[in-house]
CSV table of C-alpha atoms and ligand atoms in Angstrom, one decimal:
chain,number,residue,atom,x,y,z
A,1,MET,CA,20.7,-3.5,-23.2
A,2,ALA,CA,21.7,-3.6,-19.5
A,3,LEU,CA,20.7,-1.0,-16.9
A,4,ARG,CA,22.8,-1.0,-13.8
A,5,ALA,CA,19.4,-1.4,-11.7
A,6,LEU,CA,16.0,-1.9,-13.0
A,7,ALA,CA,12.7,-2.6,-11.5
A,8,ARG,CA,10.3,-4.2,-14.1
A,9,VAL,CA,6.8,-4.0,-13.2
A,10,ASN,CA,4.3,-6.2,-14.7
A,11,LEU,CA,0.9,-4.3,-14.6
A,12,ALA,CA,-1.1,-7.3,-15.8
A,13,ALA,CA,0.0,-9.1,-12.7
A,14,ILE,CA,-1.4,-6.2,-10.6
A,15,GLU,CA,-4.8,-6.5,-12.5
A,16,ARG,CA,-5.1,-10.1,-12.1
A,17,ASN,CA,-4.2,-10.1,-8.4
A,18,VAL,CA,-7.0,-7.6,-7.9
A,19,GLY,CA,-9.3,-9.5,-10.0
A,20,TRP,CA,-8.7,-12.6,-8.1
A,21,LEU,CA,-9.0,-10.6,-4.8
A,22,ARG,CA,-12.5,-9.2,-5.8
A,23,SER,CA,-13.7,-12.5,-6.8
A,24,SER,CA,-13.1,-13.8,-3.4
A,25,LEU,CA,-15.0,-11.1,-1.7
A,26,SER,CA,-18.4,-11.6,0.2
A,27,GLY,CA,-21.5,-10.0,-0.8
A,28,GLN,CA,-21.3,-6.7,-2.5
A,29,ALA,CA,-17.8,-5.7,-1.0
A,30,GLU,CA,-15.6,-3.5,-3.2
A,31,LEU,CA,-11.9,-3.5,-3.3
A,32,CYS,CA,-9.9,-0.1,-2.4
A,33,ALA,CA,-6.5,-0.5,-4.0
A,34,VAL,CA,-3.7,1.0,-1.3
A,35,VAL,CA,-1.1,2.8,-3.4
A,36,LYS,CA,0.7,4.5,-0.7
A,37,ALA,CA,4.5,4.8,-0.5
A,38,ASP,CA,4.6,5.0,-4.2
A,39,GLY,CA,2.6,2.0,-4.7
A,40,TYR,CA,4.8,-0.1,-2.4
A,41,GLY,CA,7.7,0.9,-4.6
A,42,HIS,CA,5.8,-0.2,-7.8
A,43,GLY,CA,4.8,3.5,-8.8
A,44,ALA,CA,1.6,4.7,-7.4
A,45,ALA,CA,-0.1,6.0,-10.6
A,46,PRO,CA,0.7,3.1,-12.8
A,47,ALA,CA,-0.3,0.6,-10.0
A,48,ALA,CA,-3.6,2.5,-9.3
A,49,ARG,CA,-4.5,2.4,-13.1
A,50,ALA,CA,-3.7,-1.4,-13.2
A,51,ALA,CA,-5.7,-2.0,-10.0
A,52,LEU,CA,-8.7,0.0,-11.3
A,53,ALA,CA,-8.5,-2.0,-14.6
A,54,GLY,CA,-8.7,-5.2,-12.4
A,55,GLY,CA,-11.8,-4.0,-10.9
A,56,ALA,CA,-10.9,-1.7,-7.9
A,57,THR,CA,-13.2,1.0,-7.2
A,58,TRP,CA,-11.5,3.1,-4.6
A,59,LEU,CA,-7.8,4.2,-4.1
A,60,ALA,CA,-6.2,4.8,-0.7
A,61,VAL,CA,-2.9,6.5,0.3
A,62,ALA,CA,-1.3,7.7,3.5
A,63,THR,CA,-0.7,11.2,2.9
A,64,ALA,CA,-2.2,14.3,1.3
A,65,ASP,CA,0.7,14.6,-1.0
A,66,GLU,CA,0.2,11.1,-2.2
A,67,ALA,CA,-3.5,12.0,-3.0
A,68,ALA,CA,-2.4,15.0,-4.9
A,69,GLU,CA,0.0,13.0,-6.9
A,70,LEU,CA,-2.8,10.8,-8.2
A,71,ARG,CA,-5.1,13.7,-9.0
A,72,ALA,CA,-2.1,15.2,-11.0
A,73,ALA,CA,-2.0,11.8,-12.8
A,74,GLY,CA,-5.5,12.3,-14.0
A,75,LEU,CA,-6.9,9.7,-11.5
A,76,SER,CA,-10.3,10.9,-10.2
A,77,GLU,CA,-11.6,7.7,-8.4
A,78,PRO,CA,-12.7,8.2,-4.7
A,79,THR,CA,-9.3,8.5,-2.8
A,80,LEU,CA,-9.0,7.9,0.9
A,81,VAL,CA,-6.1,9.5,2.8
A,82,MET,CA,-5.8,7.0,5.7
A,83,GLY,CA,-3.1,8.6,7.7
A,84,ALA,CA,-3.0,11.7,10.0
A,85,VAL,CA,-3.2,15.0,8.3
A,86,SER,CA,-1.8,18.1,9.8
A,87,SER,CA,-3.1,21.7,9.6
A,88,GLU,CA,-0.4,22.4,7.0
A,89,GLU,CA,-1.5,19.5,4.9
A,90,LEU,CA,-5.3,20.1,5.0
A,91,GLY,CA,-5.3,22.6,2.1
A,92,THR,CA,-3.5,19.9,-0.3
A,93,ALA,CA,-6.0,17.3,0.8
A,94,ILE,CA,-9.0,19.1,0.3
A,95,ALA,CA,-7.8,20.5,-3.1
A,96,ALA,CA,-7.2,17.0,-4.1
A,97,GLY,CA,-10.8,16.1,-3.1
A,98,ALA,CA,-9.5,13.4,-0.9
A,99,GLU,CA,-11.7,11.6,1.7
A,100,LEU,CA,-10.2,11.7,5.1
A,101,VAL,CA,-10.1,10.0,8.4
A,102,ALA,CA,-11.2,11.6,11.8
A,103,TRP,CA,-11.0,10.4,15.3
A,104,ASP,CA,-11.1,13.5,17.6
A,105,ARG,CA,-13.4,16.4,18.0
A,106,ARG,CA,-10.6,19.1,17.6
A,107,PHE,CA,-9.4,17.8,14.2
A,108,THR,CA,-13.0,17.4,12.9
A,109,GLU,CA,-13.7,21.1,13.8
A,110,ARG,CA,-10.5,22.1,12.3
A,111,LEU,CA,-11.5,20.2,9.1
A,112,ALA,CA,-14.9,21.6,9.0
A,113,ALA,CA,-13.5,25.2,9.2
A,114,ALA,CA,-11.0,24.6,6.6
A,115,ALA,CA,-13.6,23.0,4.2
A,116,ALA,CA,-16.1,25.8,4.7
A,117,GLU,CA,-13.2,28.4,4.1
A,118,ARG,CA,-12.5,26.9,0.7
A,119,ASP,CA,-16.3,26.3,-0.1
A,120,SER,CA,-15.6,22.5,-0.2
A,121,SER,CA,-17.3,19.6,1.2
A,122,VAL,CA,-15.0,16.9,2.5
A,123,ARG,CA,-16.1,13.2,2.9
A,124,VAL,CA,-15.0,11.9,6.3
A,125,HIS,CA,-14.6,8.4,7.7
A,126,VAL,CA,-14.7,7.9,11.5
A,127,LYS,CA,-12.2,5.6,13.0
A,128,LEU,CA,-12.7,3.5,16.0
A,129,ASP,CA,-9.2,1.9,17.5
A,130,THR,CA,-10.2,-1.7,18.1
A,131,GLY,CA,-6.8,-2.8,19.1
A,132,MET,CA,-4.2,-1.3,16.8
A,133,GLY,CA,-3.3,1.3,19.3
A,134,ARG,CA,-2.2,3.9,16.7
A,135,LEU,CA,-4.8,6.1,15.2
A,136,GLY,CA,-8.6,6.2,16.0
A,137,THR,CA,-10.4,6.8,19.2
A,138,ARG,CA,-11.1,3.9,21.6
A,139,ASP,CA,-14.2,5.7,22.9
A,140,ARG,CA,-17.3,4.8,20.9
A,141,ALA,CA,-19.2,7.8,22.5
A,142,GLU,CA,-16.5,10.1,21.0
A,143,ALA,CA,-16.9,8.4,17.5
A,144,PHE,CA,-20.5,9.0,17.7
A,145,GLU,CA,-20.0,12.7,18.6
A,146,ILE,CA,-17.6,13.1,15.8
A,147,ALA,CA,-20.2,11.5,13.5
A,148,GLU,CA,-22.8,14.1,15.0
A,149,LEU,CA,-20.4,17.0,14.6
A,150,ILE,CA,-20.0,16.1,10.8
A,151,ALA,CA,-23.7,15.9,10.4
A,152,ARG,CA,-24.1,19.4,11.9
A,153,SER,CA,-21.3,20.9,9.7
A,154,ARG,CA,-23.9,22.5,7.4
A,155,GLY,CA,-22.3,20.8,4.2
A,156,ALA,CA,-18.8,21.4,5.0
A,157,LEU,CA,-18.3,17.7,6.0
A,158,GLU,CA,-20.2,14.5,4.9
A,159,LEU,CA,-19.9,11.2,6.9
A,160,ALA,CA,-18.8,8.8,4.4
A,161,GLY,CA,-17.6,5.9,6.4
A,162,ALA,CA,-16.7,4.0,9.5
A,163,MET,CA,-13.5,2.1,9.9
A,164,THR,CA,-10.9,0.3,11.9
A,165,HIS,CA,-7.6,-1.4,11.3
A,166,PHE,CA,-6.3,-4.8,12.3
A,167,ALA,CA,-3.1,-5.4,14.2
A,168,THR,CA,-2.6,-9.1,13.7
A,169,ALA,CA,-4.6,-10.2,10.6
A,170,ASP,CA,-1.2,-11.8,9.3
A,171,ASP,CA,-0.4,-13.9,12.3
A,172,ASP,CA,-3.1,-13.9,15.1
A,173,PRO,CA,-6.6,-14.8,14.0
A,174,GLU,CA,-7.8,-14.8,17.5
A,175,PHE,CA,-6.9,-11.2,18.0
A,176,LEU,CA,-8.4,-10.4,14.6
A,177,ASP,CA,-11.6,-12.0,15.7
A,178,ARG,CA,-11.6,-9.7,19.0
A,179,GLN,CA,-11.1,-6.6,17.0
A,180,LEU,CA,-13.8,-7.6,14.7
A,181,SER,CA,-16.2,-8.3,17.5
A,182,ALA,CA,-15.5,-4.8,18.9
A,183,PHE,CA,-16.0,-3.1,15.5
A,184,GLU,CA,-19.2,-4.8,14.4
A,185,PRO,CA,-21.7,-3.5,16.8
A,186,PHE,CA,-20.2,0.1,16.6
A,187,ALA,CA,-20.4,-0.1,12.8
A,188,SER,CA,-24.0,-1.3,12.6
A,189,GLU,CA,-25.2,1.2,15.2
A,190,LEU,CA,-23.5,4.0,13.1
A,191,ARG,CA,-25.1,2.6,10.0
A,192,SER,CA,-28.4,2.6,11.5
A,193,ARG,CA,-28.1,6.2,12.5
A,194,PHE,CA,-26.3,7.0,9.2
A,195,PRO,CA,-27.4,4.8,6.4
A,196,GLY,CA,-25.5,4.8,3.4
A,197,ILE,CA,-22.0,5.1,5.0
A,198,VAL,CA,-19.1,2.8,3.8
A,199,VAL,CA,-18.1,0.3,6.5
A,200,HIS,CA,-14.4,-1.0,6.1
A,201,ALA,CA,-12.0,-2.7,8.2
A,202,ALA,CA,-9.8,-5.5,6.3
A,203,ASN,CA,-6.3,-5.1,5.0
A,204,SER,CA,-4.8,-7.8,2.6
A,205,ALA,CA,-4.4,-10.4,5.4
A,206,ALA,CA,-7.7,-10.0,6.8
A,207,THR,CA,-9.4,-9.9,3.3
A,208,LEU,CA,-7.7,-13.3,2.6
A,209,ARG,CA,-8.5,-14.9,6.1
A,210,SER,CA,-11.8,-13.6,7.2
A,211,PRO,CA,-14.8,-13.1,5.0
A,212,ALA,CA,-16.7,-11.6,8.0
A,213,SER,CA,-14.2,-8.6,7.8
A,214,HIS,CA,-15.0,-7.6,4.4
A,215,PHE,CA,-18.1,-5.3,5.1
A,216,ASP,CA,-18.6,-3.0,2.2
A,217,LEU,CA,-15.1,-2.4,1.1
A,218,VAL,CA,-11.5,-4.0,1.6
A,219,ARG,CA,-8.4,-2.0,1.7
A,220,CYS,CA,-5.8,-4.1,-0.1
A,221,GLY,CA,-2.2,-3.1,-0.4
A,222,ILE,CA,0.6,-5.7,-0.3
A,223,ALA,CA,-1.7,-8.5,-2.1
A,224,ILE,CA,-2.4,-6.5,-5.1
A,225,TYR,CA,1.3,-6.4,-5.8
A,226,GLY,CA,1.4,-10.1,-5.6
A,227,CYS,CA,3.2,-10.3,-2.3
A,228,ASP,CA,2.0,-12.4,0.3
A,229,PRO,CA,0.6,-10.8,3.6
A,230,MET,CA,1.3,-13.8,5.4
A,231,HIS,CA,4.9,-13.6,4.4
A,232,GLU,CA,4.9,-17.1,2.6
A,233,GLU,CA,4.9,-18.3,-0.8
A,234,PRO,CA,2.6,-16.0,-2.8
A,235,SER,CA,1.5,-18.5,-5.5
A,236,GLU,CA,-0.1,-20.5,-2.5
A,237,ARG,CA,-2.6,-18.0,-2.2
A,238,GLY,CA,-3.1,-17.3,-5.9
A,239,LEU,CA,-1.0,-14.1,-5.9
A,240,GLU,CA,1.5,-13.4,-8.6
A,241,PRO,CA,4.4,-11.0,-7.8
A,242,ALA,CA,4.5,-7.9,-10.1
A,243,LEU,CA,7.8,-6.6,-9.5
A,244,ALA,CA,11.4,-8.0,-10.6
A,245,LEU,CA,14.6,-6.2,-9.6
A,246,SER,CA,17.6,-6.9,-11.8
A,247,SER,CA,21.1,-5.7,-12.3
A,248,TYR,CA,23.9,-7.0,-14.6
A,249,VAL,CA,27.5,-8.3,-14.3
A,250,ALA,CA,29.7,-5.4,-14.9
A,251,ALA,CA,33.0,-7.0,-14.0
A,252,VAL,CA,34.4,-10.4,-13.5
A,253,LYS,CA,37.9,-11.2,-11.7
A,254,LEU,CA,39.7,-13.9,-10.0
A,255,ALA,CA,40.1,-13.9,-6.3
A,256,GLN,CA,42.8,-16.2,-5.3
A,257,SER,CA,42.4,-18.3,-2.2
A,258,GLY,CA,43.1,-16.1,0.8
A,259,GLU,CA,42.1,-12.8,-0.9
A,260,SER,CA,39.2,-10.7,0.4
A,261,ILE,CA,36.4,-9.0,-1.3
A,262,GLY,CA,34.8,-5.7,-0.5
A,263,TYR,CA,34.6,-3.2,2.7
A,264,GLY,CA,35.7,-4.7,6.0
A,265,ARG,CA,36.9,-7.9,4.1
A,266,ARG,CA,33.9,-9.7,5.1
A,267,PHE,CA,34.4,-12.4,2.5
A,268,VAL,CA,37.7,-14.1,2.1
A,269,ALA,CA,38.2,-16.7,-0.7
A,270,GLU,CA,38.9,-20.1,0.5
A,271,ARG,CA,39.8,-21.3,-2.9
A,272,ASP,CA,40.5,-19.6,-6.2
A,273,THR,CA,37.2,-18.3,-7.2
A,274,TRP,CA,35.7,-15.8,-9.8
A,275,ILE,CA,33.9,-12.8,-8.5
A,276,GLY,CA,31.1,-10.9,-10.4
A,277,THR,CA,30.6,-7.2,-9.6
A,278,LEU,CA,27.0,-5.9,-10.0
A,279,PRO,CA,26.5,-2.2,-10.0
A,280,ILE,CA,23.5,-2.2,-7.6
A,281,GLY,CA,23.7,-1.7,-3.9
A,282,TYR,CA,21.9,-0.3,-0.8
A,283,GLY,CA,21.6,3.1,-2.4
A,284,ASP,CA,19.1,1.2,-4.7
A,285,GLY,CA,17.4,-0.6,-1.8
A,286,VAL,CA,19.5,-3.7,-1.6
A,287,ARG,CA,19.8,-4.1,2.1
A,288,ARG,CA,23.1,-4.0,3.7
A,289,ALA,CA,21.9,-6.7,6.1
A,290,LEU,CA,22.2,-9.0,2.8
A,291,THR,CA,25.9,-9.1,3.2
A,292,ASN,CA,27.0,-12.7,2.7
A,293,ASN,CA,23.4,-13.5,3.2
A,294,CYS,CA,21.4,-14.0,-0.2
A,295,ASP,CA,21.6,-15.3,-3.7
A,296,VAL,CA,21.5,-13.7,-7.0
A,297,LEU,CA,20.1,-15.5,-10.1
A,298,LEU,CA,22.5,-15.5,-13.2
A,299,ARG,CA,21.9,-17.7,-16.3
A,300,GLY,CA,19.1,-19.5,-14.4
A,301,GLN,CA,21.3,-20.5,-11.5
A,302,ARG,CA,21.7,-19.2,-7.9
A,303,TYR,CA,25.0,-17.7,-6.9
A,304,PRO,CA,25.6,-16.6,-3.3
A,305,LEU,CA,26.1,-12.8,-2.9
A,306,VAL,CA,29.6,-12.6,-1.1
A,307,GLY,CA,31.2,-9.6,0.7
A,308,THR,CA,29.6,-6.3,2.1
A,309,VAL,CA,26.9,-4.9,0.3
A,310,SER,CA,28.0,-1.4,-0.5
A,311,MET,CA,26.0,1.8,-1.7
A,312,ASP,CA,26.5,1.2,-5.4
A,313,ASN,CA,27.8,-2.4,-5.8
A,314,ILE,CA,27.4,-6.0,-4.7
A,315,THR,CA,29.7,-8.9,-5.4
A,316,VAL,CA,28.8,-12.4,-6.3
A,317,ASP,CA,30.8,-15.7,-6.0
A,318,LEU,CA,30.9,-17.3,-9.4
A,319,GLY,CA,32.9,-20.2,-8.6
A,320,PRO,CA,36.0,-21.8,-9.9
A,321,GLU,CA,34.8,-21.8,-13.4
A,322,PRO,CA,33.3,-18.3,-14.3
A,323,GLY,CA,29.7,-19.3,-15.0
A,324,ALA,CA,28.7,-15.7,-16.0
A,325,GLN,CA,30.2,-13.2,-18.3
A,326,PRO,CA,30.1,-9.4,-18.2
A,327,GLY,CA,26.9,-8.2,-19.6
A,328,ASP,CA,24.8,-10.9,-18.2
A,329,GLU,CA,21.6,-9.9,-16.7
A,330,ALA,CA,21.4,-10.6,-12.9
A,331,ILE,CA,18.1,-11.0,-10.9
A,332,LEU,CA,17.7,-10.1,-7.1
A,333,ILE,CA,13.9,-10.4,-7.2
A,334,GLY,CA,12.1,-12.5,-9.8
A,335,THR,CA,12.5,-15.5,-11.9
A,336,ASP,CA,15.4,-16.7,-14.2
A,337,GLY,CA,15.1,-19.9,-16.0
A,338,GLY,CA,13.9,-22.3,-13.4
A,339,GLU,CA,15.2,-20.3,-10.4
A,340,ARG,CA,13.1,-17.8,-8.6
A,341,GLN,CA,13.8,-15.4,-5.6
A,342,THR,CA,11.2,-13.6,-4.0
A,343,ALA,CA,10.7,-10.6,-1.8
A,344,GLU,CA,9.6,-13.0,0.8
A,345,GLN,CA,12.7,-14.9,0.7
A,346,LEU,CA,14.8,-11.9,1.0
A,347,ALA,CA,12.8,-10.5,3.8
A,348,ARG,CA,13.2,-13.8,5.7
A,349,ARG,CA,16.9,-13.7,5.3
A,350,ILE,CA,17.2,-10.4,7.3
A,351,GLY,CA,14.3,-10.7,9.6
A,352,THR,CA,12.0,-8.1,7.9
A,353,ILE,CA,9.0,-8.4,5.8
A,354,ASN,CA,8.3,-8.2,2.0
A,355,TYR,CA,6.5,-4.8,2.5
A,356,GLU,CA,10.0,-3.4,3.6
A,357,ILE,CA,11.7,-4.9,0.6
A,358,VAL,CA,9.5,-3.7,-2.1
A,359,CYS,CA,9.1,-0.1,-0.4
A,360,GLY,CA,12.7,0.0,0.0
A,361,ILE,CA,13.7,0.0,-3.7
A,362,SER,CA,14.8,3.5,-4.0
A,363,SER,CA,13.9,6.2,-6.5
A,364,ARG,CA,17.3,5.8,-8.0
A,365,VAL,CA,16.1,2.6,-9.7
A,366,PRO,CA,14.2,3.2,-12.9
A,367,ARG,CA,10.8,1.5,-13.1
A,368,ALA,CA,10.0,-0.1,-16.4
A,369,TYR,CA,6.3,-1.0,-17.0
A,370,HIS,CA,5.0,-3.9,-19.0
A,371,HIS,CA,2.1,-5.9,-19.6
A,372,ASP,CA,2.9,-9.5,-19.6
A,373,GLY,CA,6.1,-8.7,-21.5
A,374,GLU,CA,4.7,-6.1,-23.9
A,375,PRO,CA,6.4,-2.8,-22.9
A,376,ILE,CA,4.1,0.2,-21.9
A,377,GLY,CA,5.1,3.7,-22.6
B,401,PLP,C1,-1.5,0.2,4.6
B,401,PLP,C2,-2.9,0.1,5.0
B,401,PLP,C3,-3.7,-0.9,4.5
B,401,PLP,C4,-3.2,-1.9,3.6
B,401,PLP,O1,-2.5,-2.9,4.1
B,401,PLP,P1,-1.9,-4.2,3.5
B,401,PLP,O2,-1.5,-5.0,4.5
B,401,PLP,O3,-0.9,-3.8,2.6
B,401,PLP,O4,-3.0,-4.7,2.5
B,401,PLP,C5,-4.8,-0.8,4.9
B,401,PLP,N1,-5.4,-0.1,5.9
B,401,PLP,C6,-4.7,0.9,6.5
B,401,PLP,C7,-5.2,1.9,7.5
B,401,PLP,C8,-3.4,0.9,6.2
B,401,PLP,O5,-2.4,1.9,6.8
């Protein structure tokens, strides 16, 4: 059966990626599976379950709603909301029992009041900005003050952790080391005042690159999905892509030499050639920048995508002999016979990163879950 667009997700691959990452951790470090943005397009709850089966012990998301979604799916593991949470969103986060990040006094006070009002106790991670320049305080004294505020909140708040986030773990190990050097003394001083806190810093790239960054917990996103945080070939780092994106050939027709295909006539046949139309487009997350600029796998071979990527369709040059037939499956991301196209390859074509390719697969594309080929519910 062919679907116009389908994302097949192999949960066994996520499980293995997590198992492999965990086996590489230093000391007693645990793994937090980052499942924000609907599990990087893979589906948040199924990805979270697979990661937990692989040995993850924490979950992390970016927003309060994402934490609530995990709870609604029956997941009760410690869940960190890493992003900024507005006053409007606090109720959702607290009701979900999420752990939150604080980096300024006013937020911490507001959070304490909101928690007390709801007779809740919220676990809080203090964030130091060591060079990312987004969230977190750059002022160590302020970070300690926040920790004291939490300690004095009469149970409304509990100091759970100390964290930072790396800006260049994927491409500049020197700056990574500078951030690490700024974080280490802060974390150990905070730990000596508040033993029992969870210290964490590493994303996927730092986890793979710098054992010194593992501390008590690593926060891995992209790598658990089998994508390479360094944007290269995932298998070279022991990672196995979990997602395949497919469509099928809905129509095949002859374009005679000189005839054009698609919006803006951005492909003109230089010889008589067969054109296959696949009912998948930028409305599904196939980026328009891939116009005349990627391949599609059909019957185990690569064919060039030709003409403009439109919202609902793309077109493929099948050559002078139609090598494919209507109904044939077509792979945009994944393996077909001896051919393989990765999210990393697509990203490189259009000057972006694998993260954006997998996150960009839209909600119009159904996800089908399997375990090494065995369908799951
Ligand atoms: C998204 C995110 C991560 C995970 O990053 P990956 O590169 O996908 O591993 C870790 N920490 C924070 C704060 C994040 O926002």
